[in-house]
mmCIF file of N, CA and C and ligand atoms in Angstrom:
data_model
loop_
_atom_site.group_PDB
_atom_site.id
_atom_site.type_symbol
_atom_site.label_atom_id
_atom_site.label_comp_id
_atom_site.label_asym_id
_atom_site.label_seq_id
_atom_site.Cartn_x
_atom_site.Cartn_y
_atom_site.Cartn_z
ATOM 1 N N UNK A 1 76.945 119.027 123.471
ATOM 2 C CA UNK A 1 77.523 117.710 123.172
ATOM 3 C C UNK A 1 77.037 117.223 121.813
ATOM 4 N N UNK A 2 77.636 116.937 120.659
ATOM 5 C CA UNK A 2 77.358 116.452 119.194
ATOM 6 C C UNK A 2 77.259 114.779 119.690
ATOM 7 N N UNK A 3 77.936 114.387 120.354
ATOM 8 C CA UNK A 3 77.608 112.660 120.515
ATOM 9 C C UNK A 3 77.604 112.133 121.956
ATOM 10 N N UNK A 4 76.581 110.983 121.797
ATOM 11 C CA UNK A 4 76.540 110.222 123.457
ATOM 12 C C UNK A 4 78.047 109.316 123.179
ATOM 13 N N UNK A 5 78.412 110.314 124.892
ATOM 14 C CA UNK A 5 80.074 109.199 125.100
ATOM 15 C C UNK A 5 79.972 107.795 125.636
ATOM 16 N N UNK A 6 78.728 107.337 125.833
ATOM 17 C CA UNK A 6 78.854 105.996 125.882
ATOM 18 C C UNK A 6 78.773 104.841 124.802
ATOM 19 N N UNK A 7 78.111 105.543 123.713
ATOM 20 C CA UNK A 7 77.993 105.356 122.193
ATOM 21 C C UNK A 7 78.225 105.932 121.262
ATOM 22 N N UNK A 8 79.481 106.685 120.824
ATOM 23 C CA UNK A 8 80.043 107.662 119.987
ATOM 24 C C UNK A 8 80.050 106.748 118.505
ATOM 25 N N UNK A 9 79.673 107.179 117.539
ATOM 26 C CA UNK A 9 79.725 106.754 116.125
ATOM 27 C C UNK A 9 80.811 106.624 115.348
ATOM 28 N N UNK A 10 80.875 105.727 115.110
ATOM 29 C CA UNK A 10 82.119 105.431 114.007
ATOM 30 C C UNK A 10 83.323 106.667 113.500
ATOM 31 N N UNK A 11 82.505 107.199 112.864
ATOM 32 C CA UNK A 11 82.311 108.525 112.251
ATOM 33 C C UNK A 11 82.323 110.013 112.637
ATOM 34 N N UNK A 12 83.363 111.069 112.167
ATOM 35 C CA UNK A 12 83.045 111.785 113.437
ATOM 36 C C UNK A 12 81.782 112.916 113.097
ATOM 37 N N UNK A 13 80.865 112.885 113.660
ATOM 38 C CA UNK A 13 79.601 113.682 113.694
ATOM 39 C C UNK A 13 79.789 114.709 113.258
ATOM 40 N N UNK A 14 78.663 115.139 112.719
ATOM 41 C CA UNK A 14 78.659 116.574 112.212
ATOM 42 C C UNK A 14 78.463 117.876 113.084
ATOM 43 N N UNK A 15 79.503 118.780 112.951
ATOM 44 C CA UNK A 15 80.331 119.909 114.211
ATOM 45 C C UNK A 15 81.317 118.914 114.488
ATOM 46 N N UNK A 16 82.143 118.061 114.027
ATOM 47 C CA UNK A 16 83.118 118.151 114.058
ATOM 48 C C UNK A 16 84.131 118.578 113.155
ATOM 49 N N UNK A 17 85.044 119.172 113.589
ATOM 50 C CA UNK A 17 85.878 119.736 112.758
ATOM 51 C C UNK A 17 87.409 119.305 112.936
ATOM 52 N N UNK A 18 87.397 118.617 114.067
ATOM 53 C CA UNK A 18 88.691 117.445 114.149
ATOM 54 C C UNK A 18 88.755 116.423 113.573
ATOM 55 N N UNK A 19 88.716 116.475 112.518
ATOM 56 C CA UNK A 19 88.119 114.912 111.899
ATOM 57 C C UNK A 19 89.316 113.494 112.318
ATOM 58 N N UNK A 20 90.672 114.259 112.221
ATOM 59 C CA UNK A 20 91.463 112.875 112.412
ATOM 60 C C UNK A 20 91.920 112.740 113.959
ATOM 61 N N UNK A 21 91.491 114.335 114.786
ATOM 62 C CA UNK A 21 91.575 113.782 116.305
ATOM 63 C C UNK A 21 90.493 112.673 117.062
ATOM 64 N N UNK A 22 89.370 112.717 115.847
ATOM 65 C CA UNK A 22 88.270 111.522 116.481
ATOM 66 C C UNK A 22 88.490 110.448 115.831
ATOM 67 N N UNK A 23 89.231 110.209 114.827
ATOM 68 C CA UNK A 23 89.248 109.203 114.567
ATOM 69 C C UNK A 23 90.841 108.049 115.167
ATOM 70 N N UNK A 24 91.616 109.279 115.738
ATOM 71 C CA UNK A 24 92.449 108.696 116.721
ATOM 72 C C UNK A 24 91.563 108.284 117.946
ATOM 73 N N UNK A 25 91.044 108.608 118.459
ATOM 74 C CA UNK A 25 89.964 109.007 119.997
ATOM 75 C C UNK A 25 89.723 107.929 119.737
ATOM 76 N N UNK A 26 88.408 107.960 118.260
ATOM 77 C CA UNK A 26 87.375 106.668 118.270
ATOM 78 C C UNK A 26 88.375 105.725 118.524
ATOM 79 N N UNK A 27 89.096 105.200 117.759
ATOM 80 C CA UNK A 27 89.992 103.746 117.797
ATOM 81 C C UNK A 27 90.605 103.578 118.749
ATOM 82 N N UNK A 28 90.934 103.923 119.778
ATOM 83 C CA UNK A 28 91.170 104.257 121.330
ATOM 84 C C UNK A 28 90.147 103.480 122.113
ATOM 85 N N UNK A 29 88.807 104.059 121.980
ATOM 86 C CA UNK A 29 87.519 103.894 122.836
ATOM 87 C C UNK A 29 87.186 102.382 121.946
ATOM 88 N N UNK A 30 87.549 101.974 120.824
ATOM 89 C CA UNK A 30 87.120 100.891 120.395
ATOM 90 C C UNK A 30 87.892 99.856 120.560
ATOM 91 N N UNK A 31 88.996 100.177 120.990
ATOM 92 C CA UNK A 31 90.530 99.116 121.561
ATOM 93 C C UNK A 31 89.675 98.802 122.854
ATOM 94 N N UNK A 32 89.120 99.598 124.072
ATOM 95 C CA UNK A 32 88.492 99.203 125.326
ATOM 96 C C UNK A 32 87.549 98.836 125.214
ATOM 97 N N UNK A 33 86.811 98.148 124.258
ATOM 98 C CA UNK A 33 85.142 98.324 124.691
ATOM 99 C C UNK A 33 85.390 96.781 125.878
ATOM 100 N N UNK A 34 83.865 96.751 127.086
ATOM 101 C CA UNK A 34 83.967 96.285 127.563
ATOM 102 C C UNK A 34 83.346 94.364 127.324
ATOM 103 N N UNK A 35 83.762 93.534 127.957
ATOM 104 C CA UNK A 35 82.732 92.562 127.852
ATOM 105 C C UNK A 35 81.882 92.805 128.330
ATOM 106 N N UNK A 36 81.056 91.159 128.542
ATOM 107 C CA UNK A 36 79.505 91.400 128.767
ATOM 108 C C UNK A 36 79.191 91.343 130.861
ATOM 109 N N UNK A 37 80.589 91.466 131.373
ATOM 110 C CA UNK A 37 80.327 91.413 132.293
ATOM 111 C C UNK A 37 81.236 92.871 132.884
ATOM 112 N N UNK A 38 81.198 93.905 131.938
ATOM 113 C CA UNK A 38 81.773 95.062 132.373
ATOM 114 C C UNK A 38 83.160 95.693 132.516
ATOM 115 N N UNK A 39 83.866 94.421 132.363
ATOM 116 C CA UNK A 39 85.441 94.347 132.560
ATOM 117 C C UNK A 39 85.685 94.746 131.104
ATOM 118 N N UNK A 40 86.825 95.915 130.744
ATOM 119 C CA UNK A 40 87.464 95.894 129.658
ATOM 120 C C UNK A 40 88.519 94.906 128.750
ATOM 121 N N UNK A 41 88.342 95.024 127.979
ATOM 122 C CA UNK A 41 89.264 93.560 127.129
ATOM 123 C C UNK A 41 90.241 93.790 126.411
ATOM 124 N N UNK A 42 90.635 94.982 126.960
ATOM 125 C CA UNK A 42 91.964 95.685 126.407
ATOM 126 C C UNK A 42 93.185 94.446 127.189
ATOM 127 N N UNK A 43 94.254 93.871 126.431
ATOM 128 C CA UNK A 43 94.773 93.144 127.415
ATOM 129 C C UNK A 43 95.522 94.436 128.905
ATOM 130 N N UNK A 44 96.332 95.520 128.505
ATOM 131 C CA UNK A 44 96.536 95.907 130.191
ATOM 132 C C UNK A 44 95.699 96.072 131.066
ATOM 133 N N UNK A 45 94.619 96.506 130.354
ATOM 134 C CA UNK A 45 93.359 96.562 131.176
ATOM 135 C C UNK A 45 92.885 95.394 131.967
ATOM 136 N N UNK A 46 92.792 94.022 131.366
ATOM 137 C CA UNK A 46 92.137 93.059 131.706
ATOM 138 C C UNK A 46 93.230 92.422 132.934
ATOM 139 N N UNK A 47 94.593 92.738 132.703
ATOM 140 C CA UNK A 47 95.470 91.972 133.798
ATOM 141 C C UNK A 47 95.149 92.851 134.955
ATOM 142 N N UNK A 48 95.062 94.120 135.180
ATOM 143 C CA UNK A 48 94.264 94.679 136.089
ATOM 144 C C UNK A 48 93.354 94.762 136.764
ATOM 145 N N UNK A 49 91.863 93.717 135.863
ATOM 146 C CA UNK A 49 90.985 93.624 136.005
ATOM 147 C C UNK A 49 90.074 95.543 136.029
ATOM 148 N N UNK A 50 89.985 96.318 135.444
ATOM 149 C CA UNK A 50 89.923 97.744 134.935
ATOM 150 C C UNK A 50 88.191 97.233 134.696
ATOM 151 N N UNK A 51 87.119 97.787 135.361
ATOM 152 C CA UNK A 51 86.244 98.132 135.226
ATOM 153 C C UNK A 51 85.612 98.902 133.965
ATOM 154 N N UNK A 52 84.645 98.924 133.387
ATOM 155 C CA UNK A 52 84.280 100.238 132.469
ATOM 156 C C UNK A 52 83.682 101.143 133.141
ATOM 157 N N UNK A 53 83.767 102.308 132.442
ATOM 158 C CA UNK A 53 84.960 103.016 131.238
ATOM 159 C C UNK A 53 86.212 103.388 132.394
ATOM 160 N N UNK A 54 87.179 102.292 131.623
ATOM 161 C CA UNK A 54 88.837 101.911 132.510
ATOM 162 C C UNK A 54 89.280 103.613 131.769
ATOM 163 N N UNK A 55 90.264 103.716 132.270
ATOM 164 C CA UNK A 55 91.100 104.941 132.001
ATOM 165 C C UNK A 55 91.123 105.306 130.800
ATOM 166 N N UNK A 56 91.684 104.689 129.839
ATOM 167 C CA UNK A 56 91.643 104.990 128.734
ATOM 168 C C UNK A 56 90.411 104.768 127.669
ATOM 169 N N UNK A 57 89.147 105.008 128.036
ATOM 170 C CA UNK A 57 87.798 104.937 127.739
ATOM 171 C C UNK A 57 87.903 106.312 128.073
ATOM 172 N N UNK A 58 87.928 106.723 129.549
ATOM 173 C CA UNK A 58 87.894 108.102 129.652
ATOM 174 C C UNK A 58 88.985 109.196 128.976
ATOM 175 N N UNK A 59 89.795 109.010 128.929
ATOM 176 C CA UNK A 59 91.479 109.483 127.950
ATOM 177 C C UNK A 59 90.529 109.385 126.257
ATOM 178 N N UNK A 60 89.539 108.724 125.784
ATOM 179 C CA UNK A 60 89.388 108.167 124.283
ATOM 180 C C UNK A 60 88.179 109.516 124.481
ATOM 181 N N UNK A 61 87.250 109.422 125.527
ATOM 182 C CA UNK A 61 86.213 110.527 125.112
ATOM 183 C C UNK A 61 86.205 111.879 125.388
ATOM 184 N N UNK A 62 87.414 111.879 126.301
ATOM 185 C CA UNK A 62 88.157 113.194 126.223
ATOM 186 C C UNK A 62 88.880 114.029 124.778
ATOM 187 N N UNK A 63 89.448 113.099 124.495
ATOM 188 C CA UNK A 63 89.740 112.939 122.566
ATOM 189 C C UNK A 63 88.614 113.173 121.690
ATOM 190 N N UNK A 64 87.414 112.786 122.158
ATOM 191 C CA UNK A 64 86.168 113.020 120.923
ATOM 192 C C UNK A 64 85.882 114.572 121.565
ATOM 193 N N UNK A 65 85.797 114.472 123.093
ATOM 194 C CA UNK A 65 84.978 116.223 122.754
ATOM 195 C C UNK A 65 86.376 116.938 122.643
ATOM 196 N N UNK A 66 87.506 117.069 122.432
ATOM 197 C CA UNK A 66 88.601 118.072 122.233
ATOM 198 C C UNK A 66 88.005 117.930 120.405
ATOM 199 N N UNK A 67 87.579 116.736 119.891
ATOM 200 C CA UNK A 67 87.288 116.520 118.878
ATOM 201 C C UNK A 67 86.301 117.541 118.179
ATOM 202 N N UNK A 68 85.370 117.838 119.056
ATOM 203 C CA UNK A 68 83.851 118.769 119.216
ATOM 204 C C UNK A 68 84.128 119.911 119.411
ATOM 205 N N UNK A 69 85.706 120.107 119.795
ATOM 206 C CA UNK A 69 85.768 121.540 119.919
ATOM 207 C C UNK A 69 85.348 121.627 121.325
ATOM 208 N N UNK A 70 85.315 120.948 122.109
ATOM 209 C CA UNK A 70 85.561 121.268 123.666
ATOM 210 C C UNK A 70 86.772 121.538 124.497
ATOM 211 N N UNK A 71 86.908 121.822 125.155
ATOM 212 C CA UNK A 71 88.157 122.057 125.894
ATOM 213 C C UNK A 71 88.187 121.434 127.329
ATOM 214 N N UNK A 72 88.930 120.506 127.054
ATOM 215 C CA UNK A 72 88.845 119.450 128.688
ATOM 216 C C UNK A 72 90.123 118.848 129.075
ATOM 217 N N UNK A 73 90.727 118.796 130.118
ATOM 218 C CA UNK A 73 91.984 118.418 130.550
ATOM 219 C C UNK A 73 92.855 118.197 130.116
ATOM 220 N N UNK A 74 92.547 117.448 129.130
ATOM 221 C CA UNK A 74 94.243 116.318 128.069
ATOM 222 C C UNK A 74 93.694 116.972 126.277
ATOM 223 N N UNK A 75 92.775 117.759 126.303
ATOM 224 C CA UNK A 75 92.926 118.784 125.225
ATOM 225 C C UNK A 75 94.156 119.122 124.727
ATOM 226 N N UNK A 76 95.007 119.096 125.224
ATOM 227 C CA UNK A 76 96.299 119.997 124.562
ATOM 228 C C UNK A 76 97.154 118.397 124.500
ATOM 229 N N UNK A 77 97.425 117.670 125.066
ATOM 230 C CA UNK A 77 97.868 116.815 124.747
ATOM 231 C C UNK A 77 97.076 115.556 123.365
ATOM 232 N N UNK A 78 96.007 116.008 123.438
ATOM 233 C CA UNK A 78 95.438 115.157 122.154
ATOM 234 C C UNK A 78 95.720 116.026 120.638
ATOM 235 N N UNK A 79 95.461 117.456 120.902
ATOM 236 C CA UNK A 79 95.912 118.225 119.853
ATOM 237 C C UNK A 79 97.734 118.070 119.471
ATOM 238 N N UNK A 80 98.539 117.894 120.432
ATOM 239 C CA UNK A 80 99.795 117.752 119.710
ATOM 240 C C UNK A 80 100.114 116.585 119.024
ATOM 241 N N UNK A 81 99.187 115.754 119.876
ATOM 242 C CA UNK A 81 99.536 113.944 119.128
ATOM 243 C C UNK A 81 98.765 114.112 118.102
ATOM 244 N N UNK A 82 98.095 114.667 117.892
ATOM 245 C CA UNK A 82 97.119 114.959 116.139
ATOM 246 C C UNK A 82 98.262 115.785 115.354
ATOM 247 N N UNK A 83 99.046 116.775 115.816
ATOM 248 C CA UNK A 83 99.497 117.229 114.804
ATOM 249 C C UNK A 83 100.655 116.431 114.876
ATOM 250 N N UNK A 84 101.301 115.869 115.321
ATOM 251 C CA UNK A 84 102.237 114.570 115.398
ATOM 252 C C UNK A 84 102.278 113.763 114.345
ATOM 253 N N UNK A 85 100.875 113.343 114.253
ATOM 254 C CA UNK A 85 100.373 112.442 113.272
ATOM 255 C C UNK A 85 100.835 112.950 111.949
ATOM 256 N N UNK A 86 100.215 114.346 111.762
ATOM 257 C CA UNK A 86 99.986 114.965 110.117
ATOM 258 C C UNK A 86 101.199 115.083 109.986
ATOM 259 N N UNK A 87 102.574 115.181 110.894
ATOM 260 C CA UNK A 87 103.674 115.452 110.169
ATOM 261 C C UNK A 87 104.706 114.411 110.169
ATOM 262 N N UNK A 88 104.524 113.503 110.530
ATOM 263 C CA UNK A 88 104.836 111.797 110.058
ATOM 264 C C UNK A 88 103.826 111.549 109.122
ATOM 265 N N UNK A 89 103.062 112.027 108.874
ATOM 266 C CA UNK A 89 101.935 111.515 107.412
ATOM 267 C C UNK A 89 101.451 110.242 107.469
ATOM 268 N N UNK A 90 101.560 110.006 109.002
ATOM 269 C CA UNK A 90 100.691 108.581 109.671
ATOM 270 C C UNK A 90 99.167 108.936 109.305
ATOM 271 N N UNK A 91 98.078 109.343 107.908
ATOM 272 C CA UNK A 91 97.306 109.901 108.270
ATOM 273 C C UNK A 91 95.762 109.854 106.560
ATOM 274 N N UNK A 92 94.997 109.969 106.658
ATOM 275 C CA UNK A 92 93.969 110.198 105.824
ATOM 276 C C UNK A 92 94.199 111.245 104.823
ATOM 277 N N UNK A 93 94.827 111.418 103.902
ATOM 278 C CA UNK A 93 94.791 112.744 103.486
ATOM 279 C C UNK A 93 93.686 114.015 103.469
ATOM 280 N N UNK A 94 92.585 113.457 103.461
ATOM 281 C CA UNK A 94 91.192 114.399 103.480
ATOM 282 C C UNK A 94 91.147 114.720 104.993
ATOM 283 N N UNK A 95 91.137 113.679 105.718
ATOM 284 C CA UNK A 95 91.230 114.170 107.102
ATOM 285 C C UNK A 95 92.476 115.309 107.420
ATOM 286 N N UNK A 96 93.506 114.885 106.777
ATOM 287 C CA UNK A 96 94.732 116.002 107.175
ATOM 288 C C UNK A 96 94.622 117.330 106.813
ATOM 289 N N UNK A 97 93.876 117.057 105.533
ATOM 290 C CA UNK A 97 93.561 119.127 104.721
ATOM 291 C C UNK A 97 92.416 119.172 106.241
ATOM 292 N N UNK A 98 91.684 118.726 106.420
ATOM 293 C CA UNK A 98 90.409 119.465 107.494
ATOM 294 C C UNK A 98 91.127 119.580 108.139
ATOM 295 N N UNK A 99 92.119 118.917 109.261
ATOM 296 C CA UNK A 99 92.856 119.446 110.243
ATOM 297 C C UNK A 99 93.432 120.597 110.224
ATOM 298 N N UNK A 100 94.403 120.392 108.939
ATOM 299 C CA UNK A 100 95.260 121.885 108.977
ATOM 300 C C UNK A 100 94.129 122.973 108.878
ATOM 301 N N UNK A 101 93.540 122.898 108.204
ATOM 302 C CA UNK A 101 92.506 123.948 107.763
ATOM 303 C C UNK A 101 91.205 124.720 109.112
ATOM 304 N N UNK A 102 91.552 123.130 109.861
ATOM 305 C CA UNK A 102 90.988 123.856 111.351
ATOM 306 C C UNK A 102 91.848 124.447 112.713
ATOM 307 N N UNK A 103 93.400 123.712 112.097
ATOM 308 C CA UNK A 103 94.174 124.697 113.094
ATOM 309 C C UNK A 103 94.836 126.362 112.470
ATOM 310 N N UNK A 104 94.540 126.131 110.933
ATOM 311 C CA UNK A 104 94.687 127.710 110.738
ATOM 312 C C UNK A 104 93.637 128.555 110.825
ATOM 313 N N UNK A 105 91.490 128.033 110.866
ATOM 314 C CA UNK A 105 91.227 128.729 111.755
ATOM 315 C C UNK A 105 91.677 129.371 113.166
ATOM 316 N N UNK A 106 91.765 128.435 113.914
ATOM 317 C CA UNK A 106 91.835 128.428 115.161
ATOM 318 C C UNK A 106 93.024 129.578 115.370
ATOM 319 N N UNK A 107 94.135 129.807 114.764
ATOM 320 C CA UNK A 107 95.554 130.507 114.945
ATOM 321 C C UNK A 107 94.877 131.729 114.431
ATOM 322 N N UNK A 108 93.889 132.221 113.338
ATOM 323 C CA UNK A 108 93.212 133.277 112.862
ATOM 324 C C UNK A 108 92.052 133.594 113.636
ATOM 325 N N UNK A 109 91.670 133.104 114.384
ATOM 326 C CA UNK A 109 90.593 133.215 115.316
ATOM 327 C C UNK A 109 91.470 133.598 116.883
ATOM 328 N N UNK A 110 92.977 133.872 117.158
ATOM 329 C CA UNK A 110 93.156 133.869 118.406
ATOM 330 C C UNK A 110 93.605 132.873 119.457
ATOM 331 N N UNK A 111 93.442 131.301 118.837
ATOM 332 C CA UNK A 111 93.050 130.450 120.153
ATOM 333 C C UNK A 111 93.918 129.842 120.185
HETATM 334 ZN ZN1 ZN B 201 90.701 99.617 128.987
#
């Protein structure tokens, strides 16, 4: 694990090589953070009354370790909405060269 998922950094840590799938993730996990009495303050969340970490807390740190190069459930669905991104050019340009540059490892590596 490169970061604690209850406190993931701004920033995406070093071993990451998703740079703009965490920084979709992060802003996800930073849309839910909770109040001071545990309830999320996302408004769908809050008409629900959604406990922390509500669904999409867990959906956001699933996004950081696909981020880390883990492989966990909605992995493949966070990787297409990343490359989604780079080709609407919704996107960082520096972050977009690391992306491509880590999915043409990844296609040269097999995976
Ligand atoms: Zn929420």
């Amino acid at each position: 694990m490169f970061f604690d998922v209850d406190n993931p950094p701004d920033d995406p840590p070093s071993g990451c090589q998703h740079r703009l799938l965490w920084r979709l993730a992060r802003a996800l996990w930073d849309a839910h953070t909770p109040d001071g009495d545990g309830f999320c303050l996302a408004s769908p969340c809050r008409r629900d009354n959604h406990l922390s970490p509500c669904p999409a807390t867990r959906l956001a740190a699933e996004g950081m370790q696909t981020a880390c190069g883990e492989t966990v459930p909605t992995s493949p669905q966070w990787i297409a909405i990343t490359r989604a991104r780079i080709t609407a050019g919704e996107i960082d340009p520096v972050d977009a060269i690391a992306e491509l540059l880590w999915h043409h490892h990844q296609r040269r590596a097999g995976k």
